[in-house]
Short mmCIF file of C-alpha atoms in Angstrom, two decimals:
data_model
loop_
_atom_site.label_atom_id
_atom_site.label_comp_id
_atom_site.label_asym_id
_atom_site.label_seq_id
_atom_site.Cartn_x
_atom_site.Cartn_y
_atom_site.Cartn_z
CA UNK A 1307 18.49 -39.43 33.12
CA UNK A 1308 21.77 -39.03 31.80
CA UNK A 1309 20.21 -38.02 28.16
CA UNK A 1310 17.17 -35.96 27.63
CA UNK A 1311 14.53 -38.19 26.64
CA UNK A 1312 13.93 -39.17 22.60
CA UNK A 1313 11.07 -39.40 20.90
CA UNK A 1314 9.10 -42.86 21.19
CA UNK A 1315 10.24 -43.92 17.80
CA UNK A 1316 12.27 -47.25 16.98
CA UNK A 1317 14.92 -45.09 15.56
CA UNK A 1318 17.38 -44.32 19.28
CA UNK A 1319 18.40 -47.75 18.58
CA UNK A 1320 20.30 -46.38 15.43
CA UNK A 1321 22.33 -44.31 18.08
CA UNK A 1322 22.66 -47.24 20.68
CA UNK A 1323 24.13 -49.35 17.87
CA UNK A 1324 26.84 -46.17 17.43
CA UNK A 1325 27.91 -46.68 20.66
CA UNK A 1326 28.91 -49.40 21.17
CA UNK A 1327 32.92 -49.97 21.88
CA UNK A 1328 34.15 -50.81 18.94
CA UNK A 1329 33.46 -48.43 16.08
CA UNK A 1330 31.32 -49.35 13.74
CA UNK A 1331 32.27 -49.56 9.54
CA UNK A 1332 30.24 -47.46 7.58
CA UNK A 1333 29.07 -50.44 5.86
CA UNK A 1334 27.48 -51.90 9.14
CA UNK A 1335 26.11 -48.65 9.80
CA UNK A 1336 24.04 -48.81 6.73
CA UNK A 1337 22.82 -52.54 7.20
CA UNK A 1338 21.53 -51.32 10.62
CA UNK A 1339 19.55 -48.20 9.32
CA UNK A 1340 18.27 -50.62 6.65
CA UNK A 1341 17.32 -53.19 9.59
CA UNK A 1342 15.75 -50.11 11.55
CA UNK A 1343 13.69 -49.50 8.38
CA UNK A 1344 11.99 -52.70 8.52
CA UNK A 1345 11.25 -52.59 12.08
CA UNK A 1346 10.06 -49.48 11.58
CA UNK A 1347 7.75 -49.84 8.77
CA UNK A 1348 6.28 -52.98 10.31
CA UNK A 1349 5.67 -51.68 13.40
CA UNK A 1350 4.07 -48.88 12.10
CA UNK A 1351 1.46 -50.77 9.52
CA UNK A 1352 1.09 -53.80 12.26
CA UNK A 1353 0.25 -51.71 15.65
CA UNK A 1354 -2.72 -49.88 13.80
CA UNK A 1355 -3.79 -53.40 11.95
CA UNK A 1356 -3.80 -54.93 15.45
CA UNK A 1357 -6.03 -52.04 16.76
CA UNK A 1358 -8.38 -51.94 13.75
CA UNK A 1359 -9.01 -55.88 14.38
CA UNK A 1360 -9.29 -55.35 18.30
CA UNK A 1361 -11.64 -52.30 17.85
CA UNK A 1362 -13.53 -53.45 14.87
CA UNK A 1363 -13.49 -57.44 15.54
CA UNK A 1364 -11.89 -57.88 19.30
CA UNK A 1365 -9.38 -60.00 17.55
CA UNK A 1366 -6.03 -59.63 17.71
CA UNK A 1367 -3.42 -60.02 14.64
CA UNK A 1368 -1.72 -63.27 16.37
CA UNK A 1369 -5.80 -64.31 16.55
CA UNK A 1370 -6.41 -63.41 13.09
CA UNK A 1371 -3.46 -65.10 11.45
CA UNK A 1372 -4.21 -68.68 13.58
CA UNK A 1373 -8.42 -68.36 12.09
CA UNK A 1374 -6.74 -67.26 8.75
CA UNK A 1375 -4.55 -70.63 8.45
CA UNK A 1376 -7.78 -72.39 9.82
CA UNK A 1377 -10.15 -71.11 7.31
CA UNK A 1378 -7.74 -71.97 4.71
CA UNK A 1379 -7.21 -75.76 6.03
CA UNK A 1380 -10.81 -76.54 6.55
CA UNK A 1381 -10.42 -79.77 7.90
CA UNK A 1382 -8.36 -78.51 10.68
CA UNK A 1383 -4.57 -78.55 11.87
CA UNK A 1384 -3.05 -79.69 14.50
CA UNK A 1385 -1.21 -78.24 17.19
CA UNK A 1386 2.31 -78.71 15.41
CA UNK A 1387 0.86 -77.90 11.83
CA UNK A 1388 -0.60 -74.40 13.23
CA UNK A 1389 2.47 -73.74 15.37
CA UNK A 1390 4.74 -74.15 11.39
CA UNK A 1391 2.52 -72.40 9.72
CA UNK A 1392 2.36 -69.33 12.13
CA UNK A 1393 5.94 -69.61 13.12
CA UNK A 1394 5.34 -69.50 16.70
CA UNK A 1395 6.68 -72.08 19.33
CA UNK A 1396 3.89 -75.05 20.34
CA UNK A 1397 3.21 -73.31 23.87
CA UNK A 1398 2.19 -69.86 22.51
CA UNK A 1399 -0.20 -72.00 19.86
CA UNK A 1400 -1.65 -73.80 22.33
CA UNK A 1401 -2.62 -70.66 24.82
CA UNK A 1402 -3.95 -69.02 21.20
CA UNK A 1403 -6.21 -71.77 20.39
CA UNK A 1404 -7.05 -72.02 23.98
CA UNK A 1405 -8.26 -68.41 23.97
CA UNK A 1406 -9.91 -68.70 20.42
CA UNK A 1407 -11.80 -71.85 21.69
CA UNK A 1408 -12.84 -69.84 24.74
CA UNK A 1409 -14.23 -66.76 22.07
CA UNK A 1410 -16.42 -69.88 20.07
CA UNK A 1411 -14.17 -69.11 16.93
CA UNK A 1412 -12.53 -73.11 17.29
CA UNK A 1413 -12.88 -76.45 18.02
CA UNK A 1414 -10.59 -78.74 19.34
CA UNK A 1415 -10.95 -82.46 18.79
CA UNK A 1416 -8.95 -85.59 19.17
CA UNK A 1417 -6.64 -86.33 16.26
CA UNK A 1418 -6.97 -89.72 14.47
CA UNK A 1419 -4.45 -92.42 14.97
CA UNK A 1420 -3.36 -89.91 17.89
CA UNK A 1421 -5.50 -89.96 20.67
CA UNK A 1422 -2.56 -87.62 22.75
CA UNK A 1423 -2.76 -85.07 20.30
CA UNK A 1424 -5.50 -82.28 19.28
CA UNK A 1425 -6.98 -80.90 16.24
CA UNK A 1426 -8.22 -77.59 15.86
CA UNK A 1427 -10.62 -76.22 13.51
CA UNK A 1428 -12.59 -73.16 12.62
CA UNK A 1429 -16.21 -73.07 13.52
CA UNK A 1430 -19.63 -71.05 11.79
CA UNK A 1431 -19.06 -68.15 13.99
CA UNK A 1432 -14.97 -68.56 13.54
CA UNK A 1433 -15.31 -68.49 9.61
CA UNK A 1434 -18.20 -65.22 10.41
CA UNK A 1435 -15.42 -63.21 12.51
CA UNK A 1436 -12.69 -64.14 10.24
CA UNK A 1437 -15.15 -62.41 7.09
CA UNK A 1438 -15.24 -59.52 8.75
CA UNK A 1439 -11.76 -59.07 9.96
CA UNK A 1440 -10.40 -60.07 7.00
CA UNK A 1441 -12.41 -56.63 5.54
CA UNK A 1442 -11.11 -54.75 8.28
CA UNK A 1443 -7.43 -56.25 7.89
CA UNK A 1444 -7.64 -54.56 3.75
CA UNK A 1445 -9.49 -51.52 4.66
CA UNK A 1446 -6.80 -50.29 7.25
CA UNK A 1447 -4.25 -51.70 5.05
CA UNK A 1448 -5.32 -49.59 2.55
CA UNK A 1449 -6.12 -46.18 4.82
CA UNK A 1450 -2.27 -46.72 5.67
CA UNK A 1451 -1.15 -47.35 1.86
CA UNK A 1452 -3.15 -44.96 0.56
CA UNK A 1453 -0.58 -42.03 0.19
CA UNK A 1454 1.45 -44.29 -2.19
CA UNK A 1455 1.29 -44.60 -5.80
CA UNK A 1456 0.67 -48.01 -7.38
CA UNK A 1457 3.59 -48.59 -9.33
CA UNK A 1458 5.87 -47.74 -6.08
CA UNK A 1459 4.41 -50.07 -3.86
CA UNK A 1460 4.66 -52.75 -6.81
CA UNK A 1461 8.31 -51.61 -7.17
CA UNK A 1462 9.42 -51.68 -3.39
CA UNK A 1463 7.02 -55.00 -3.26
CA UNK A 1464 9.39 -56.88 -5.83
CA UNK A 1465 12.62 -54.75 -3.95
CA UNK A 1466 11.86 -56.25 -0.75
CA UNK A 1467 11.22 -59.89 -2.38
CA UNK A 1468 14.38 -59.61 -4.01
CA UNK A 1469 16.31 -58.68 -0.78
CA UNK A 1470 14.00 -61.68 1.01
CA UNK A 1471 15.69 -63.92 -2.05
CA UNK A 1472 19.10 -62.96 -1.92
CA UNK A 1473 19.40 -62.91 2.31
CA UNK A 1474 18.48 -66.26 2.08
CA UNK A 1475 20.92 -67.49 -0.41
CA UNK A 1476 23.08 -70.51 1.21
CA UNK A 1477 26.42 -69.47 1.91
CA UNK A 1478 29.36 -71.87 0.07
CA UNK A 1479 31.05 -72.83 3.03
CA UNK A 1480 27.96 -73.77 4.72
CA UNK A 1481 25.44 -74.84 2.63
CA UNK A 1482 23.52 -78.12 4.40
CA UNK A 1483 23.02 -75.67 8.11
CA UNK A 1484 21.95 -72.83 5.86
CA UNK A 1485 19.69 -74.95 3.69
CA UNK A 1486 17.51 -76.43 6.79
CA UNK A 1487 16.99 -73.05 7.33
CA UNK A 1488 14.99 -71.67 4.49
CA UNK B 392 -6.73 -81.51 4.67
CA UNK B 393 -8.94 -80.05 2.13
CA UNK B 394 -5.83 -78.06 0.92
CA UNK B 395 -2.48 -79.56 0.36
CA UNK B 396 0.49 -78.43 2.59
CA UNK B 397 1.87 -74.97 1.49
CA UNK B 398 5.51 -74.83 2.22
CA UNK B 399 6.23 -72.69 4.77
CA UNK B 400 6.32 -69.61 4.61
CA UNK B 401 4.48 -66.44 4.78
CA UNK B 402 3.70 -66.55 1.32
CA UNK B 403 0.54 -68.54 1.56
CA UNK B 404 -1.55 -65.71 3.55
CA UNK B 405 -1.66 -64.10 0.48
CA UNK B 406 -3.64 -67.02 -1.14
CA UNK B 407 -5.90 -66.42 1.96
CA UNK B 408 -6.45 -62.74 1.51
CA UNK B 409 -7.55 -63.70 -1.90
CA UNK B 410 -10.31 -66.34 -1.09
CA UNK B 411 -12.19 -63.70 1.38
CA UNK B 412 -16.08 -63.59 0.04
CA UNK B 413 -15.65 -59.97 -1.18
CA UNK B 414 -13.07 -59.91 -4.45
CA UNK B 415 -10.13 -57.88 -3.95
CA UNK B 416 -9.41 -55.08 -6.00
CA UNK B 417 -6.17 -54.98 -7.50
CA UNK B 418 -4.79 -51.85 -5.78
CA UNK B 419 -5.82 -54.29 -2.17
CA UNK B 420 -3.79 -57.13 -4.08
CA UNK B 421 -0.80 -54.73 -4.68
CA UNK B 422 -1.11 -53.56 -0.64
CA UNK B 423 -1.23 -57.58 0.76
CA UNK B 424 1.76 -58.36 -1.34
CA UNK B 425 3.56 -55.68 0.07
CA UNK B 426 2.61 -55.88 2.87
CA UNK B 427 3.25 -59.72 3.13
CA UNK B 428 6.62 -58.82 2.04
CA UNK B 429 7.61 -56.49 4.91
CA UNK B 430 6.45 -58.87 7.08
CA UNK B 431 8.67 -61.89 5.18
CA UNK B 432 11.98 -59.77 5.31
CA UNK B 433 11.53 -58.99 9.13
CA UNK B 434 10.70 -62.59 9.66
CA UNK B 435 13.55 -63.75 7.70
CA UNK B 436 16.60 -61.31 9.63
CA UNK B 437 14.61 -61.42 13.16
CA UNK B 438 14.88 -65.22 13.19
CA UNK B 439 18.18 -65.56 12.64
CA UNK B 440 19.18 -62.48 14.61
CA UNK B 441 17.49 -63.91 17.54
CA UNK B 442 18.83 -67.49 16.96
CA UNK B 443 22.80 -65.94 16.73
CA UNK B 444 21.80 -63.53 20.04
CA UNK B 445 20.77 -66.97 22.27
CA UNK B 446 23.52 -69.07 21.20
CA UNK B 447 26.44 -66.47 21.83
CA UNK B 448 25.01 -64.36 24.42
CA UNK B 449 21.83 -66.22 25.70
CA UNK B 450 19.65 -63.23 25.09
CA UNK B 451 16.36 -63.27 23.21
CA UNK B 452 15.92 -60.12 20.89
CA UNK B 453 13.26 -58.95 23.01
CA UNK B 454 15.89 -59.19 26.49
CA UNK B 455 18.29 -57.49 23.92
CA UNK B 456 16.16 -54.25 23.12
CA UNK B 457 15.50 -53.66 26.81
CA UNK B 458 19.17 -53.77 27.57
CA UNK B 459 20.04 -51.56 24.82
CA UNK B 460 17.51 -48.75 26.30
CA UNK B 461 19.48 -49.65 29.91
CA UNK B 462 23.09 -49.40 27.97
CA UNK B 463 21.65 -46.16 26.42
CA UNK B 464 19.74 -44.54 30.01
CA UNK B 465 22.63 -45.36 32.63
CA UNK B 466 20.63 -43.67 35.18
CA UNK B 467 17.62 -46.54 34.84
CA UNK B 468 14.57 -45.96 33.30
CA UNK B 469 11.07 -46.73 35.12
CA UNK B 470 9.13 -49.67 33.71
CA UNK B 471 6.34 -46.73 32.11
CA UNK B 472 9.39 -45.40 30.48
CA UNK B 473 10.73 -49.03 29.25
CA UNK B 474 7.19 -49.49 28.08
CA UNK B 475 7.14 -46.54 25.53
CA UNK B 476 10.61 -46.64 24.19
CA UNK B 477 9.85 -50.66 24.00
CA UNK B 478 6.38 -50.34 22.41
CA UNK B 479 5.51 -53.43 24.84
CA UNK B 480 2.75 -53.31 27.11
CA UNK B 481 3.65 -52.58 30.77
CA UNK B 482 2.96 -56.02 31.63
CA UNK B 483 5.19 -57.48 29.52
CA UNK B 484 8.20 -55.60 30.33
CA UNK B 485 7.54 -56.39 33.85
CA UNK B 486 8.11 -59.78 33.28
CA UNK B 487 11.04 -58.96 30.97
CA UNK B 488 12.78 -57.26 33.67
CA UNK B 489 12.03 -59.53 36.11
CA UNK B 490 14.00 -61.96 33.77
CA UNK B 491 16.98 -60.39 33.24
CA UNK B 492 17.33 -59.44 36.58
CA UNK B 493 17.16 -63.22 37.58
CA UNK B 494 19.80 -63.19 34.84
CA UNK B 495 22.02 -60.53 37.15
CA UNK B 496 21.77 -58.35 33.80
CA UNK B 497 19.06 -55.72 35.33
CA UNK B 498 18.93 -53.93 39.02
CA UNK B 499 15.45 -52.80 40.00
CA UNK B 500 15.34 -49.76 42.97
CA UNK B 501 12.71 -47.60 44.11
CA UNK B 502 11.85 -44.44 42.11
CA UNK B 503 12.82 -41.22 44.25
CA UNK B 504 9.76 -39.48 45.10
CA UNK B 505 7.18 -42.79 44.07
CA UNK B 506 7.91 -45.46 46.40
CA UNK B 507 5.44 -47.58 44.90
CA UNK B 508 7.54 -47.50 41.62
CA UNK B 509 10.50 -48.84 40.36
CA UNK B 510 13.16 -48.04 37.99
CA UNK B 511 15.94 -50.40 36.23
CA UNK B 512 18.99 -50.09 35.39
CA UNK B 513 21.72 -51.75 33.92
CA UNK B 514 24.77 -54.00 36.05
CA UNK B 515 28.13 -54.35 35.36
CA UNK B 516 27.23 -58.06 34.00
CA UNK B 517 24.29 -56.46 31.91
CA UNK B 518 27.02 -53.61 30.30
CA UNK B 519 29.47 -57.00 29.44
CA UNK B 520 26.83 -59.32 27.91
CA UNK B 521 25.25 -56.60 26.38
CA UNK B 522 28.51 -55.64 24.13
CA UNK B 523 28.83 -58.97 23.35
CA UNK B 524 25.64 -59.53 21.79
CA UNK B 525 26.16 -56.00 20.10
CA UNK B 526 28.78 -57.58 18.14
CA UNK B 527 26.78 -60.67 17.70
CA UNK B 528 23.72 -58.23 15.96
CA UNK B 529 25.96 -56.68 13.95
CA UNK B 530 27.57 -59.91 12.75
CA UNK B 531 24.61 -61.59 11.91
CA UNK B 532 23.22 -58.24 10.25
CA UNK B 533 26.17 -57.99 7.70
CA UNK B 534 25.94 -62.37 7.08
CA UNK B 535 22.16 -61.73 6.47
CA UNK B 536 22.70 -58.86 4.16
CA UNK B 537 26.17 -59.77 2.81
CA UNK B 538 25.07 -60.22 -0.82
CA UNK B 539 23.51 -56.79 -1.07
CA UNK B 540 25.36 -54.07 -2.47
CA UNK B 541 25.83 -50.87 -0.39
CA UNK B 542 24.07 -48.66 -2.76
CA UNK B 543 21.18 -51.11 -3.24
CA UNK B 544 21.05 -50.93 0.78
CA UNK B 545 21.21 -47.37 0.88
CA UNK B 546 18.83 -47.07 -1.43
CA UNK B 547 15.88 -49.10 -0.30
CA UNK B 548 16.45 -47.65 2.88
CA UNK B 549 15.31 -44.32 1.77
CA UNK B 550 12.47 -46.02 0.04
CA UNK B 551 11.50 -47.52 3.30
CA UNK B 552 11.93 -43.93 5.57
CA UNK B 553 9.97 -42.49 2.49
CA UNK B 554 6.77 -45.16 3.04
CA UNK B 555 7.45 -44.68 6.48
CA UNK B 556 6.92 -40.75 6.61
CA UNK B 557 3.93 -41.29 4.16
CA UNK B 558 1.92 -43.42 5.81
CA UNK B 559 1.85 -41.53 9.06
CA UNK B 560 0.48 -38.06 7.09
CA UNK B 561 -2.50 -37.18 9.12
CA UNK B 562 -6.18 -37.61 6.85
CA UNK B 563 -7.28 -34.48 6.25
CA UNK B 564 -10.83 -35.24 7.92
CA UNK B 565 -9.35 -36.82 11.02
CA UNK B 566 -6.08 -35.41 11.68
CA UNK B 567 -6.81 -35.00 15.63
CA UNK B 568 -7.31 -38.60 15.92
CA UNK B 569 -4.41 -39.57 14.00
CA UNK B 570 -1.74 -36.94 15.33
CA UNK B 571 -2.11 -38.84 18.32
CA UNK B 572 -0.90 -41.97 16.76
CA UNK B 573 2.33 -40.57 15.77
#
């Protein structure tokens, strides 16, 4: 390799980013360590959520977000409802609920007034699982957390819902594309 | 639905966490909500980072990441290799780099010494596209974050190594287990 080997962290991209072959301000410098933060955080909260579900529930976090929306919306969502709420495109929403259906934790059934389309919806042992993972989902939550004060992870909590506010902000000379967007 | 439509966002998982059978404390309250709100931030600066990278270089985020490592490793990089720095499973950047070398972006050749392996690396079109959609990253990074000040960046950015560092301390009764995780 033409560099020795860094550590497996997200944080080489920072020096990628430098590289690149036009300089870069000091200004987009920061936004990209900021960026890097995120991803880094995130990753490192979601990889051990995702194997305290698998080990402790054999669900994974994509799994336990679709049974969370569906133990919220008891009387079931369908295919495009799920696939807004979770954010994820209709194909990868259909292969979860596929999988979930296969594991007994939902039921598919033919909307009304739309005999092409499917409804999905959590059953007794889907609603049992979720119970459980749900206490495993604030247990490891809490092992990671637990080195923080309180009042700082109140503080960065309303820091980080400011910058969520203020990124999304419409910009003037584009306010209808930026609006759809929210 | 038994529940009217939440608007979405991530926002309503927190209602979820709340309804579990077992009360939450307050400190497991204060950890969802910031929690929730890492994962809102990424959400909101991945979409749109992703979006801007397919319309002006007709890369995905993910096809982005893996080129950067190539941009970064001229000599190639083995797909175990891609795999750690990646943080993707080994079948996943399989298919990723069977994509992007469909795309021309990604040579494969045999590893010296492990004929059954192979190692990528990066083309002349992968080098082009991939400083194009540099710029685009950076771009979109400063329009998502224009309306933050620089010292505001900054300094949530320390907050966020800080958590960072803090929540990967090894437990005191477990610290073989969770040096490993590092």
């Amino acid at each position: 390799m033409s560099q020795p080997s860094l550590p497996l962290t997200d944080d080489n991209r920072q020096d990628i980013f430098a590289e690149g072959e036009t300089p870069m301000t000091e200004r987009e410098m920061a936004e990209a360590r900021f960026w890097f933060q995120v991803l880094r955080l995130r990753r490192r909260i979601f990889d051990d959520l995702n194997t305290a579900l698998m080990a402790g529930a054999g669900l994974s976090v994509a799994k336990f977000d679709a049974l969370a929306q569906l133990y919220r919306f008891r009387d079931g969502l369908s295919m495009s409802e799920l696939s807004a709420k979770l954010k994820v495109t209709n194909g990868n929403v259909s292969g979860l609920i596929a999988r979930l259906q296969k594991d007994g934790y939902v039921a598919k059934s033919i909307a009304p007034g739309d005999r092409r389309s499917f409804r999905a919806s959590i059953t007794k042992e889907g609603l049992e699982i979720f119970q459980t993972a749900l206490a495993l989902h604030r247990e490891e939550t809490s092992r990671k957390l637990r080195n923080i004060p309180m009042d700082e992870i109140d503080s960065l909590t309303n820091d980080l819902d400011r910058i969520s506010k203020e990124i999304s902000i419409p910009e003037t000379d584009d306010s209808g594309a930026q609006l759809s967007r929210q």
